[in-house]
Amino acid sequence: MPDSCRLDRAVARLSGLSRALSRRLIKEGGAMVGGEVERNVARRLAPADTLEVDGNTCTVAELLAPRTYMFNKPAGCVCADRDGDHPTVLGYFGDLAEGLHCVGRLDIDARGLLVVTEDGALNHAVASPRAAIPKAYEAVFTGTLPSDAAQRCARGVRHHGEDRPYQGARLEVLGDNAARLVVCEGRFHEVKRIFECLGCEVTDLRRVAIGGLALDPALAEGEFRPLSPGERELLTQPWPRGPESLSDKER
Ligand code: URA
């Protein structure tokens, strides 16, 4: 983390405004440093300085920590930094997009919880297959699940397009054509392919949790908000391993 930061950059971070609008806001007396109005846009702030804009207050150290957001991804956008054909997730972040990356991927037609961060270490800790962080999905599908679907998922099904079976996944039936599936690997089209192995086709897929972090129900599709430090920790909460983590139905 840099040990000092220009006021206009800090105000842009805190307010979500562009640098140009932040400079205007500062000149109009809208920013306070250490409780005093500061109009010098180029003033350098130290990590311990407190900044206040529009009633929001925080220290510069908090502001400069790597940003991490929860995004409620709508269908129709891609988890790529750039794409010539489709809208991207980062397009929703506008001026804030610089330096941000998606943590793992959701298919273009999948919706729901996506974490977007500039923290490379956090990205790796959550997305790396080795970390085996559980990801929970709600799927709507056509077809009928076999009666032993939960046991087959728990043991690990193998798709014809894959050279090895999937690791155990937890299936919970929510209705005739809806189920929740928790997977730990993050392989290509993993959820859709597991359902295919069970003779069903997913028609709607929504991620509802990563590790111990659930999608905020107050966040509409296309909206994002910063994660609190506590929420960032929940992201790397692992799935308990071993038979004790399986329900009676799955054993
Ligand atoms: N599994 C899928 O099939 N698609 C996704 O987007 C995520 C997991």
mmCIF file of N, CA and C in Angstrom, residues 6 9 42 71 87 93 95 102 113 115 126 147-148 156 172 184 209 229 234 237 239 248:
data_model
loop_
_atom_site.group_PDB
_atom_site.id
_atom_site.type_symbol
_atom_site.label_atom_id
_atom_site.label_comp_id
_atom_site.label_asym_id
_atom_site.label_seq_id
_atom_site.Cartn_x
_atom_site.Cartn_y
_atom_site.Cartn_z
ATOM 1 N N ARG A 6 -2.947 11.350 -2.893
ATOM 2 C CA ARG A 6 -3.497 12.684 -3.166
ATOM 3 C C ARG A 6 -4.960 12.754 -2.742
ATOM 4 N N ARG A 9 -7.633 11.649 -5.337
ATOM 5 C CA ARG A 9 -7.748 10.200 -5.530
ATOM 6 C C ARG A 9 -8.540 9.569 -4.375
ATOM 7 N N ALA A 42 -4.530 18.634 -4.452
ATOM 8 C CA ALA A 42 -3.263 17.887 -4.537
ATOM 9 C C ALA A 42 -2.659 17.594 -3.171
ATOM 10 N N PHE A 71 -20.972 -8.605 -6.474
ATOM 11 C CA PHE A 71 -21.745 -8.185 -7.645
ATOM 12 C C PHE A 71 -22.842 -9.206 -7.863
ATOM 13 N N PRO A 87 -21.551 -7.472 -23.400
ATOM 14 C CA PRO A 87 -21.210 -6.610 -22.254
ATOM 15 C C PRO A 87 -20.378 -7.409 -21.248
ATOM 16 N N PHE A 93 -18.972 -1.537 -13.620
ATOM 17 C CA PHE A 93 -18.232 -0.791 -12.593
ATOM 18 C C PHE A 93 -17.764 0.576 -13.086
ATOM 19 N N ASP A 95 -16.146 3.861 -13.990
ATOM 20 C CA ASP A 95 -14.851 4.450 -13.616
ATOM 21 C C ASP A 95 -14.112 3.644 -12.546
ATOM 22 N N CYS A 102 -12.580 -10.353 -12.064
ATOM 23 C CA CYS A 102 -13.579 -11.282 -11.520
ATOM 24 C C CYS A 102 -12.857 -12.413 -10.787
ATOM 25 N N LEU A 113 -24.144 -14.469 -7.469
ATOM 26 C CA LEU A 113 -23.003 -13.941 -6.708
ATOM 27 C C LEU A 113 -21.672 -14.070 -7.456
ATOM 28 N N VAL A 115 -17.698 -12.299 -7.078
ATOM 29 C CA VAL A 115 -16.834 -11.378 -6.342
ATOM 30 C C VAL A 115 -15.875 -10.750 -7.340
ATOM 31 N N VAL A 126 -9.595 -17.828 -3.320
ATOM 32 C CA VAL A 126 -10.987 -18.240 -3.499
ATOM 33 C C VAL A 126 -11.146 -19.086 -4.762
ATOM 34 N N SER A 147 -33.862 -41.079 -8.294
ATOM 35 C CA SER A 147 -34.098 -41.089 -6.839
ATOM 36 C C SER A 147 -32.777 -41.087 -6.062
ATOM 37 N N ASP A 148 -31.700 -41.594 -6.695
ATOM 38 C CA ASP A 148 -30.414 -41.627 -5.977
ATOM 39 C C ASP A 148 -29.495 -40.453 -6.374
ATOM 40 N N GLY A 156 -19.606 -38.490 -6.656
ATOM 41 C CA GLY A 156 -18.876 -37.864 -7.774
ATOM 42 C C GLY A 156 -19.235 -38.509 -9.097
ATOM 43 N N GLU A 172 -29.346 -30.780 -2.987
ATOM 44 C CA GLU A 172 -30.550 -30.681 -2.154
ATOM 45 C C GLU A 172 -31.704 -30.334 -3.087
ATOM 46 N N CYS A 184 -17.114 -27.876 -5.211
ATOM 47 C CA CYS A 184 -15.879 -27.304 -4.664
ATOM 48 C C CYS A 184 -14.773 -27.130 -5.701
ATOM 49 N N ALA A 209 -23.972 -18.593 -3.086
ATOM 50 C CA ALA A 209 -22.985 -18.452 -1.998
ATOM 51 C C ALA A 209 -21.604 -18.887 -2.468
ATOM 52 N N PRO A 229 -14.606 -6.234 5.783
ATOM 53 C CA PRO A 229 -13.503 -7.162 6.090
ATOM 54 C C PRO A 229 -14.018 -8.514 6.578
ATOM 55 N N LEU A 234 -15.242 -14.514 5.209
ATOM 56 C CA LEU A 234 -16.210 -15.602 4.983
ATOM 57 C C LEU A 234 -15.972 -16.303 3.648
ATOM 58 N N GLN A 237 -14.035 -19.577 3.714
ATOM 59 C CA GLN A 237 -14.468 -20.608 4.668
ATOM 60 C C GLN A 237 -14.614 -21.927 3.914
ATOM 61 N N TRP A 239 -15.306 -26.030 2.979
ATOM 62 C CA TRP A 239 -16.384 -26.994 3.194
ATOM 63 C C TRP A 239 -15.821 -28.098 4.064
ATOM 64 N N ASP A 248 -27.562 -37.678 5.990
ATOM 65 C CA ASP A 248 -27.956 -39.094 5.932
ATOM 66 C C ASP A 248 -28.338 -39.501 4.520
#
